[in-house]
Every structure is written in structure tokens, then in C-alpha cells.
Coordinates of C-alpha atoms and ligand atoms in Angstrom, one line a residue:
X26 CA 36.9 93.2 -21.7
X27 CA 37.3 90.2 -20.0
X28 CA 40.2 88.9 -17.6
X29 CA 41.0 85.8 -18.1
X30 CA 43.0 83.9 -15.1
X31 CA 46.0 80.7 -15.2
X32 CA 45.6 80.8 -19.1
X33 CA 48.7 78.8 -20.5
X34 CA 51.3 80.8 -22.5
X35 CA 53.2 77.8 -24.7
X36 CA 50.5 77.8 -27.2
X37 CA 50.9 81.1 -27.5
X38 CA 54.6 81.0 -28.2
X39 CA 56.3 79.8 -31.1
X40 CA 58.8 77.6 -29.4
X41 CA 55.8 76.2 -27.2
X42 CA 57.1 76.1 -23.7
X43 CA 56.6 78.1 -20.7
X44 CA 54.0 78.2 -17.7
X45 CA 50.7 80.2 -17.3
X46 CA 49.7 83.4 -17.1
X47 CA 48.1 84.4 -13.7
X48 CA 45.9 86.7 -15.9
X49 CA 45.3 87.0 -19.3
X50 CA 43.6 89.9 -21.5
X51 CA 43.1 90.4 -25.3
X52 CA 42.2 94.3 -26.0
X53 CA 40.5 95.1 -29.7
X54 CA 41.1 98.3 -29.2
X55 CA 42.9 101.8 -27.3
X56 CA 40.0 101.9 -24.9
X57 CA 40.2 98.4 -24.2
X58 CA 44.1 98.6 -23.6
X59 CA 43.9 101.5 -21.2
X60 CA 40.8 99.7 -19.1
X61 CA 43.3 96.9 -19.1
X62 CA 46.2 98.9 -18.1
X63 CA 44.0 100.9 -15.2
X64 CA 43.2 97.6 -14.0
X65 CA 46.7 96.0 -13.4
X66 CA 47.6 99.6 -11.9
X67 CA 44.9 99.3 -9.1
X68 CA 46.0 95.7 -8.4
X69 CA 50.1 96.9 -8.4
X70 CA 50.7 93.9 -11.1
X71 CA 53.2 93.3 -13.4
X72 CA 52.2 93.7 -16.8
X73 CA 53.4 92.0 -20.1
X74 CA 52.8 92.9 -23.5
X75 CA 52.4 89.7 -26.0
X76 CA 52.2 89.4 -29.7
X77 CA 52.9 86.9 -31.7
X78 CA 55.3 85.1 -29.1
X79 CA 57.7 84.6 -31.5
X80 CA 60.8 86.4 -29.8
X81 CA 59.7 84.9 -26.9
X82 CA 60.8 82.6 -23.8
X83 CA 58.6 81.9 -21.2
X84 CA 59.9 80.4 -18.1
X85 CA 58.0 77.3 -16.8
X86 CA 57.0 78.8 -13.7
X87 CA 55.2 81.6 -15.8
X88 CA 54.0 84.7 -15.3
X89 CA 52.6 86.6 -11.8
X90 CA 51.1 89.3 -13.2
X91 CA 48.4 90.5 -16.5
X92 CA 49.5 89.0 -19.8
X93 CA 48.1 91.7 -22.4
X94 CA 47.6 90.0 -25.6
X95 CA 47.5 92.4 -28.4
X96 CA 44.9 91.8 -30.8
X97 CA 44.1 94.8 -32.6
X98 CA 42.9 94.3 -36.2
X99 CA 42.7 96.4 -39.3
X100 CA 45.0 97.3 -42.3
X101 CA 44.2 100.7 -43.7
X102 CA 46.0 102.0 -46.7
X103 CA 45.9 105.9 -46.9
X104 CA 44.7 107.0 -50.5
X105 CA 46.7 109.0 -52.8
X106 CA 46.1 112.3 -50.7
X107 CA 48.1 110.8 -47.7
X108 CA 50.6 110.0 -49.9
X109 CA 54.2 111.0 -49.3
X110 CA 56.6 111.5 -52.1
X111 CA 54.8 109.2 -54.3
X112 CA 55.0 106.8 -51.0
X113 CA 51.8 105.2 -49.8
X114 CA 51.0 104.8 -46.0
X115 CA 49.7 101.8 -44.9
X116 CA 48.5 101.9 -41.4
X117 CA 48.3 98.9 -39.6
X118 CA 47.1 97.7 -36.4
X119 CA 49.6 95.9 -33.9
X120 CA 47.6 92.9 -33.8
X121 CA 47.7 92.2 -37.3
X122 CA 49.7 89.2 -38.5
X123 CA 53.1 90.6 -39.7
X124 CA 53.0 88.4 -42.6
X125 CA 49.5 89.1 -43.8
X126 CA 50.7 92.7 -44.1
X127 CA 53.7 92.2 -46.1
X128 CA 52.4 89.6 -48.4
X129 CA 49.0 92.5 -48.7
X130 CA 52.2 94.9 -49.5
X131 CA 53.3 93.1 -52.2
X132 CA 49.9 92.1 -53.7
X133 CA 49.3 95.5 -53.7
X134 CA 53.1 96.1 -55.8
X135 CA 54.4 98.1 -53.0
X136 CA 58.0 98.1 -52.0
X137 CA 59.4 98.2 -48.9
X138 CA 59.1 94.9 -46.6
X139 CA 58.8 92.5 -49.7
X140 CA 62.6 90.9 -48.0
X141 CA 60.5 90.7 -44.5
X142 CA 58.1 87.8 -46.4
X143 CA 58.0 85.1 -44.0
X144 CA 58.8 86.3 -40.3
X145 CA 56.7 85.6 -37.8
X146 CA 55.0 87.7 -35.4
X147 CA 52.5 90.8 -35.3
X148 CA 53.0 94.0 -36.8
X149 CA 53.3 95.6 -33.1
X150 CA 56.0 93.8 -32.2
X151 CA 58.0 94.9 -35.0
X152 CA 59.2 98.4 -34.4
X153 CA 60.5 97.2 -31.0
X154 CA 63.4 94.8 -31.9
X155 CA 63.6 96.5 -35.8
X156 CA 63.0 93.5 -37.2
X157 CA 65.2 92.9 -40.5
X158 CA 66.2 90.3 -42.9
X159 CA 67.8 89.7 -46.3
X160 CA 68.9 93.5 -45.9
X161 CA 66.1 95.3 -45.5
X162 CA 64.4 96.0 -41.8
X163 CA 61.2 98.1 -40.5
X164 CA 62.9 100.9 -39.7
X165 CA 63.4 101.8 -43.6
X166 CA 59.9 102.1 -43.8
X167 CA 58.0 103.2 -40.4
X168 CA 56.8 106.6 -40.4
X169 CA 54.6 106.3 -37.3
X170 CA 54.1 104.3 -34.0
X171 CA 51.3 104.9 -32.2
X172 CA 51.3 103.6 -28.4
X173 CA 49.7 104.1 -25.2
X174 CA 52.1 105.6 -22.1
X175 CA 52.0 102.6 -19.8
X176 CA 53.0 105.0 -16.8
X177 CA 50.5 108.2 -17.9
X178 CA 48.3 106.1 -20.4
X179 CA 48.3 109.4 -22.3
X180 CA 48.1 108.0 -26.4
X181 CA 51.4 109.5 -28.0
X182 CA 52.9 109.0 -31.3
X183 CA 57.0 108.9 -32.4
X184 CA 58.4 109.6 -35.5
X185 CA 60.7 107.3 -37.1
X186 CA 63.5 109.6 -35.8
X187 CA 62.2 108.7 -32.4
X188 CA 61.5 105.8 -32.4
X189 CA 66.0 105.0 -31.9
X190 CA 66.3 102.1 -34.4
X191 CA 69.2 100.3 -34.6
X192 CA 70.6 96.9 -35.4
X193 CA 67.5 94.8 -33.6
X194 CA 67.3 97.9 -31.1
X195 CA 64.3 100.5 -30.6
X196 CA 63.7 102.7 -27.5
X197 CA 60.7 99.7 -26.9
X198 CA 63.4 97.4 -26.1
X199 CA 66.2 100.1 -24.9
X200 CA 65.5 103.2 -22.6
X201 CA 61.9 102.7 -22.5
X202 CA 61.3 99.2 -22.3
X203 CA 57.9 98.2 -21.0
X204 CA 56.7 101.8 -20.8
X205 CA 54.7 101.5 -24.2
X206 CA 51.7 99.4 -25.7
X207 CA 52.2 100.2 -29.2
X208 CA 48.6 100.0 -30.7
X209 CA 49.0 100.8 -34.2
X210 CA 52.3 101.7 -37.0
X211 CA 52.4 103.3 -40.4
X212 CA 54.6 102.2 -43.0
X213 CA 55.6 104.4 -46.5
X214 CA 56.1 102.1 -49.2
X215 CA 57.1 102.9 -52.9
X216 CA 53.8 101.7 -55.3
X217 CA 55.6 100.0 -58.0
X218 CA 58.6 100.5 -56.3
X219 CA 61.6 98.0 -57.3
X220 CA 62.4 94.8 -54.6
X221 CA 65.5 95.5 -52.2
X222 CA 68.1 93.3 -53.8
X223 CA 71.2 93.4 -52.0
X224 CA 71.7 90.6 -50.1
X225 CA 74.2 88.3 -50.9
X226 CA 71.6 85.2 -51.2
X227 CA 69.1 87.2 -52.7
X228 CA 71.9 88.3 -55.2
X229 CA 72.8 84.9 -56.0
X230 CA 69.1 84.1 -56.7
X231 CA 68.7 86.4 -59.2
X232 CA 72.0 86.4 -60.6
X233 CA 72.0 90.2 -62.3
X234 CA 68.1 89.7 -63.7
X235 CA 65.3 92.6 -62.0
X236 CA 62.5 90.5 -59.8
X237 CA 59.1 91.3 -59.5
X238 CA 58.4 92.3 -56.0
X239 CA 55.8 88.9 -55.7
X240 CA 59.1 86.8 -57.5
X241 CA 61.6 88.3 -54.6
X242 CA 58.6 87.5 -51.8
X243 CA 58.4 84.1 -53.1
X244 CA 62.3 83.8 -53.3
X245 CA 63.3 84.8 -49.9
X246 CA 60.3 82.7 -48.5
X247 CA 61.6 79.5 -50.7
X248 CA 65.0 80.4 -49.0
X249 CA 63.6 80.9 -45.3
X250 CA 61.9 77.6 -45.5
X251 CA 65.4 75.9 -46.5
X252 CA 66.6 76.8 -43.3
X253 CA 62.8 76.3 -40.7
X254 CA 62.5 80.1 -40.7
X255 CA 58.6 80.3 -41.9
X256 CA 56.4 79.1 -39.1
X257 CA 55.2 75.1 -40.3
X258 CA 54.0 72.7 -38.2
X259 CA 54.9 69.5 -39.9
X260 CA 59.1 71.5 -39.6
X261 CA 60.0 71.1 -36.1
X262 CA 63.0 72.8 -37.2
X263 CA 60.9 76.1 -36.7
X264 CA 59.5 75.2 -33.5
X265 CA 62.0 78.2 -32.4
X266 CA 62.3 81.7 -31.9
X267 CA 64.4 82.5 -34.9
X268 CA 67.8 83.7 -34.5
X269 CA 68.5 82.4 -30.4
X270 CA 71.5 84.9 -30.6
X271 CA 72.4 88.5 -31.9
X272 CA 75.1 88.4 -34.1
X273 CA 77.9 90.1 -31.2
X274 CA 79.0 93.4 -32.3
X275 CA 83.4 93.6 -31.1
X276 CA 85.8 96.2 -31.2
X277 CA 88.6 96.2 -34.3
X278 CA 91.3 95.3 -31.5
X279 CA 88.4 92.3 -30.4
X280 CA 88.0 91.2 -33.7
X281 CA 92.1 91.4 -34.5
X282 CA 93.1 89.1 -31.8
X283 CA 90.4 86.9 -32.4
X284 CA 91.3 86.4 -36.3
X285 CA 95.3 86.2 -35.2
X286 CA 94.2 82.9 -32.9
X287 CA 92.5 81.4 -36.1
X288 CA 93.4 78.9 -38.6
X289 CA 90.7 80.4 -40.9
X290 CA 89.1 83.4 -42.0
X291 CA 86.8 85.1 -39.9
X292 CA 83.6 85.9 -41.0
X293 CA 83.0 89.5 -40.0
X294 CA 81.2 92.6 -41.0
X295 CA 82.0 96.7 -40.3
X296 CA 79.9 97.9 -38.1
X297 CA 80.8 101.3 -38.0
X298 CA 82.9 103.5 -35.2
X299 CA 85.9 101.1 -35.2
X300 CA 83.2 98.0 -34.2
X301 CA 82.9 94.7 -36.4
X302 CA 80.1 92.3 -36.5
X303 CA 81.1 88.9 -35.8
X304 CA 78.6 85.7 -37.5
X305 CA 77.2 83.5 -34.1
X306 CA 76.1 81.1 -36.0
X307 CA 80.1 80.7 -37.4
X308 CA 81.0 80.9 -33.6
X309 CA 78.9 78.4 -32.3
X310 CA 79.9 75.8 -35.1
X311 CA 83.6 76.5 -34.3
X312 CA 82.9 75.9 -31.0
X313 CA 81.7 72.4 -31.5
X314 CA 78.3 73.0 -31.5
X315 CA 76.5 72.3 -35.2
X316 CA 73.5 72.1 -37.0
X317 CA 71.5 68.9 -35.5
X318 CA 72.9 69.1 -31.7
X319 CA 70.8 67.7 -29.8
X320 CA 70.7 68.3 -25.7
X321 CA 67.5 66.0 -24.2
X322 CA 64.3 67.5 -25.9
X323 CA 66.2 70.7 -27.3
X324 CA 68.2 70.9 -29.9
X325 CA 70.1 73.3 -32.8
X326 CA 68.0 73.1 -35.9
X327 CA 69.4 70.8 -38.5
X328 CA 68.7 73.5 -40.9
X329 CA 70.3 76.8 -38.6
X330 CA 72.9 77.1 -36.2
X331 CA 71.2 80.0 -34.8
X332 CA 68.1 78.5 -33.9
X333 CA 67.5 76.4 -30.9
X334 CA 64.6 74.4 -30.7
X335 CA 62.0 72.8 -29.1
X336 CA 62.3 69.4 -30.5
X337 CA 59.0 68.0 -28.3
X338 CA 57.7 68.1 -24.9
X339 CA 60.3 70.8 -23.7
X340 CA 60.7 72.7 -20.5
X341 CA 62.0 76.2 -20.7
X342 CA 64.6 74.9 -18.2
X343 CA 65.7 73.0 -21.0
X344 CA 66.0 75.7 -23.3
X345 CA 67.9 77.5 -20.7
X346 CA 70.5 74.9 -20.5
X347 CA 70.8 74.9 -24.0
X348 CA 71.6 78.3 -24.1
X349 CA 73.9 78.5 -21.0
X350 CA 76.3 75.4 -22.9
X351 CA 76.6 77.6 -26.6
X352 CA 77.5 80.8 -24.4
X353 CA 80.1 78.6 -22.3
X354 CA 81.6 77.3 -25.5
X355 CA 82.0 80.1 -27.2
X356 CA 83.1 81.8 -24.6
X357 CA 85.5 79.2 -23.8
X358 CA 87.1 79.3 -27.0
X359 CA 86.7 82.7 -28.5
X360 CA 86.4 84.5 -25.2
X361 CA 83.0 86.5 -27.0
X362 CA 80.0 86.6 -25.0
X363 CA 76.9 85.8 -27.4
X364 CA 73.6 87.4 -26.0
X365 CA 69.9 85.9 -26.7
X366 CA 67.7 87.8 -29.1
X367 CA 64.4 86.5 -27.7
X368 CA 62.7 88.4 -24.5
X369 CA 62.6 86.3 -21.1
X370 CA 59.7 86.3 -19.4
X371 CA 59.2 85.7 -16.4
X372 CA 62.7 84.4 -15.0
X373 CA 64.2 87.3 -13.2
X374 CA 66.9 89.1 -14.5
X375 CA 68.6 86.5 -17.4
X376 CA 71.0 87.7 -20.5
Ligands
LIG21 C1 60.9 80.9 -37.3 C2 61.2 82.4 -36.9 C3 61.9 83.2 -37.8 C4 62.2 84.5 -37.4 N1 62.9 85.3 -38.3 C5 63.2 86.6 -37.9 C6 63.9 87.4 -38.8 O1 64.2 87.0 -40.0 N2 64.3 88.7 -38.4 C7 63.9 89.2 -37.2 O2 64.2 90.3 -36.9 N3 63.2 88.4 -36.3 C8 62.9 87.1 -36.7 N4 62.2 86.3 -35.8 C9 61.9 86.9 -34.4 C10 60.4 87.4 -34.4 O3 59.6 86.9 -35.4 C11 60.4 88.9 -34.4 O4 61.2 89.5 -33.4 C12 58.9 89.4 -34.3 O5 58.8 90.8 -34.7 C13 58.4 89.3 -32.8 O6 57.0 89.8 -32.9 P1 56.0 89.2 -31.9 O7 54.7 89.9 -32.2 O8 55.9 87.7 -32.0 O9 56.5 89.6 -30.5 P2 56.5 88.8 -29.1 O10 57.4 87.6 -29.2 O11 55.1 88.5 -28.7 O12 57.2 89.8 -28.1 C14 58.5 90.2 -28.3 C15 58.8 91.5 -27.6 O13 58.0 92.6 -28.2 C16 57.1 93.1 -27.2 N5 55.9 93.5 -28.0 C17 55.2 92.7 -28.8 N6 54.1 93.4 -29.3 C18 54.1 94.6 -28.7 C19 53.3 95.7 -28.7 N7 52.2 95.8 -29.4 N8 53.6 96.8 -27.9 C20 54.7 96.8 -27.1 N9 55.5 95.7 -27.0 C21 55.2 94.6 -27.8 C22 56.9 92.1 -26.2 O14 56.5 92.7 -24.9 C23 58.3 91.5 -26.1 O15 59.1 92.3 -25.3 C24 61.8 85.0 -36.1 C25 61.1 84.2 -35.2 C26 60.8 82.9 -35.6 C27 60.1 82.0 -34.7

């Protein structure tokens, strides 16, 4: 395997910014990743995992260690004796190209991630921030992640169960940050299983009739593409990193006192143990901020509030100033803190 040095991250990222890294690797396969990992640990250098850079900023000055680009391949569904409770296992490689495997899903008439059609990214990275959308996220269907201990580089394996999904929360991005390479997961999905249709748009859409799973793939990516959320280039609208901000999660006192100071309703979801989802994106626009703002070569998408782009030739320290302004003004006039979805790389300790 070959290591690669001062290798430019941007065109690696969706939102396209960001320095170089010092050094750059792309393992095929678990061999390969531990080499790689053996020699960053003789050299005492930070390591990054990469994927499809699409939940990533990089910071303009880059990285200073080994960039570990994840490219293994390979989508293997288990025959009928692997099967599950009529579930078929589809075992995947993190390298592969999230998208490829859900619209293969489908093809195939397999429930399970047909309402993940669209998002960007590779198949690795999705266990790590549970990647969901139009109501349905990985966690429903992951059976198996298989990863290589950064600290031992022992191979080990976690059941769904220990895996600690939550709303856009794993162990890979809690507790155990950093610590694993995941190389390959296994998804159950129902064979001629029905589509997941219980999202509010979706619901609209189909307005009581049953969808084919390939009818609700096609829906919700005719529905992401309304609002830049399937990578094009000719939509600089989805020169982004999808959502910019988590939806913030409030007490019920939080919420109270924040509905008694408004004119209007506000939007808000349970979320369980006396906590209530607030909507960012309603935040942000009530703070002044809509779709279109533009800040020098960054902007808000004109199509979604929550997605702050890269509107040409932009410097993460634009993007950072960007973010810093929504926080302020939602924290000026709802006193909410909104914290960024995508991983920072390379800038120090940033929230
Ligand atoms: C236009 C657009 C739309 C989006 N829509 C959605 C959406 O609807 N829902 C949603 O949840 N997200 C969405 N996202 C965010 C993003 O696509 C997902 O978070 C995606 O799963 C990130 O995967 P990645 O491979 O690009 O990870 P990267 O951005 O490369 O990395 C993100 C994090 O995962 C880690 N990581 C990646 N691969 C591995 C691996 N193999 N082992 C260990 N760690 C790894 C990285 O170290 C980093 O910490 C969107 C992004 C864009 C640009």
C-alpha cells in the first residue's frame, strides 16, 4: 500500500474546502488497513478515517497526520441459508458508495433503506452518525459492524445492540470515537418487504395509495433534489454537508418558555424522558437568517435552511464564520445553542 504525502482533501469533500493531508492512504482491504494503522503508530501520528467526506469540514490548514481513505469494495448478499426471519443479509463493504447499495436494495425488492435513497456518503460511515431520513435510519436494519481496534488492531465485531444508536449517535462518534476503522456492515432487509411510509412528506406523496419500494426510492429522491440534498454538480445548492446543524434536543421546561416568548407555534417534537426536539432549520429562519443568505462565498442554500454552502472558491474559515453568526443569532434570540452535524477536522477542539 502506498503512502501518499500533501495530497489535497477539498476534492474529497462534498463542500470542497479544506487544506492537505500531510499523508494520504487508501486500504482495499483489513490487511491493508492494519499495515496502515502499524505505520502511523511507529511514526506517533494522528490518524483520520475518511469516507465519502460528506459530513465533513476540513480546516484550511489541513491535516498533520495519515488521512485513511476507506476504499473497501464488495456487496455480498447472503443466500437464503443466512437468512434471518425471512430477512436477507446484505454484507457490504465500508468503501462502497452508500447509494449504490440502497438503490441495489431496492432493485433487488428489499425493504429496509429504500427512505435512505439519495444520501451521500459510504456505507462505513453510516453506522457512526446513524444516518436517517424520511423516518427510517440504519440502525433499523444493521445487524453487524465489523471494524478494526485502532488501539489493539485486534478485528472485532458489535451487534446492533452494541453498536449505541441513537438520534445521529453511535459509540463511533460517542465513547469510542476514533478507536474503530469500521471495514465492513451487514444489513437485514425484508425481500418483498413493504416501503417505510411514515413521514409526513412521504405521506402526502402517496396520499393513502401502497408504493412500490422502486416508486418510494424515486419519490423521496424527486423530493431530496427539491431541496440540493442528492449530490449534483450543476446544484450548488448541494455543494454542502447536508443538515449543518442537529435538530437541538430541550427540556419540556426549555421548550415551555421558549413557546410562551413566541407569537407562533413552535414546531417541536417529543423526544422522550421529558425532552422535545426543537426544528433548526425553523430557528435559524426566525432568527433572521433564511434560505438564500449569503455571507462572502458561503451561503444558506436557497432550497434548505439547514444547509450551508460553499457557493465557490470557499475557505473553511469562511464556513466557520458562517456557522459562528447562525449560532449567535439563535442564541441571541432563543437562548438555544444549535450544534454542527458535520465532523471537524483538523481545527482543534470546535462545537
Ligand atoms: C447533500 C447531502 C445530504 C445529506 N443528507 C443526509 C441525510 O438525509 N441524513 C443523514 O443522516 N446524513 C445526511 N448527510 C450527511 C452524510 O451524507 C452522512 O453523514 C454520511 O453517512 C457520511 O458518510 P461519509 O462516508 O461521507 O463520512 P465522512 O464525511 O467521510 O466522515 C464522517 C465521519 O465518519 C467517520 N467515518 C467514515 N467512514 C468511516 C469508517 N469506515 N470507519 C470509521 N469511521 C468512519 C469519519 O472519521 C468522520 O468522523 C448528507 C450530506 C450531504 C452532503
Amino acid at each position: 500500500m502506498t503512502i501518499q504525502e500533501n495530497i489535497p482533501l477539498a476534492p474529497y469533500t462534498t463542500l470542497q474546502v479544506g487544506g492537505s493531508a500531510r499523508y494520504f492512504a487508501e486500504p482495499v482491504n483489513e490487511d491493508e488497513t492494519v499495515e496502515a494503522l502499524r505505520w502511523v503508530r511507529a511514526r506517533r501520528l494522528p490518524l483520520f478515517v475518511l469516507g465519502g467526506g460528506s459530513n465533513l469540514l476540513v480546516s484550511d490548514a489541513g491535516f498533520p497526520g495519515l488521512v485513511l481513505h476507506m476504499t473497501l469494495a464488495g456487496i455480498e448478499a447472503l443466500d437464503v441459508d443466512a437468512m434471518r426471519d425471512g430477512m436477507r443479509i446484505y454484507s457490504v463493504g465500508a468503501g462502497v458508495n452508500w447509494d449504490d447499495f440502497a438503490a441495489r436494495a431496492v432493485a433487488e425488492n428489499c425493504a429496509g433503506v429504500e427512505c435512505l435513497s439519495g444520501i451521500p456518503g459510504s456505507v462505513g460511515g453510516t453506522p457512526v452518525q446513524n444516518v436517517g431520513a424520511y423516518g427510517q435510519d440504519v440502525s433499523e436494519s444493521i445487524t453487524r459492524v465489523r471494524a478494526i481496534d485502532a488501539t489493539t488492531l485486534e478485528r472485532v465485531e458489535f451487534d446492533r445492540e452494541a453498536c449505541g444508536f441513537r438520534y445521529r449517535q453511535s459509540r463511533f462518534n460517542g465513547a469510542d470515537r476514533g478507536r474503530y476503522i469500521l471495514t465492513r456492515v451487514d444489513f437485514a432487509l425484508r425481500p418483498d418487504g413493504a416501503p417505510k411510509i411514515a413521514y409526513a412528506e412521504l405521506l402526502r406523496h402517496f396520499n393513502g395509495a401502497a408504493p412500490t419500494l422502486e416508486q418510494t426510492r424515486e419519490a423521496v429522491l424527486r423530493i431530496r433534489r427539491a431541496k440540493g440534498m442528492v449530490l449534483d454538480e450543476n446544484d450548488a445548492d448541494s455543494r454542502s454537508a447536508g443538515s449543518f446543524f442537529k435538530n437541538p434536543v430541550v427540556s419540556l421546561a426549555e421548550y415551555e418558555r421558549i413557546a410562551a416568548a413566541s407569537s407562533v407555534t413552535v414546531p417541536h417534537f417529543e423526544a422522550g424522558a421529558g425532552q422535545v426536539k426543537l426544528a433548526a432549520a425553523w430557528l435559524i429562519e426566525q432568527a433572521g437568517m433564511g434560505k438564500g443568505f449569503a455571507l462572502g462565498p458561503v451561503g444558506i442554500s436557497s432550497k434548505h435552511t439547514l444547509a450551508l454552502i460553499n457557493l465557490g472558491g470557499a475557505k473553511a474559515a469562511d464556513m466557520l464564520r458562517l456557522k459562528d453568526l447562525v449560532q449567535q443569532r439563535v442564541r441571541q434570540r432563543f437562548s438555544v445553542e444549535l450544534h454542527p452535524e458535520p465532523v471537524m477536522l483538523g481545527f482543534g477542539e470546535i462545537d
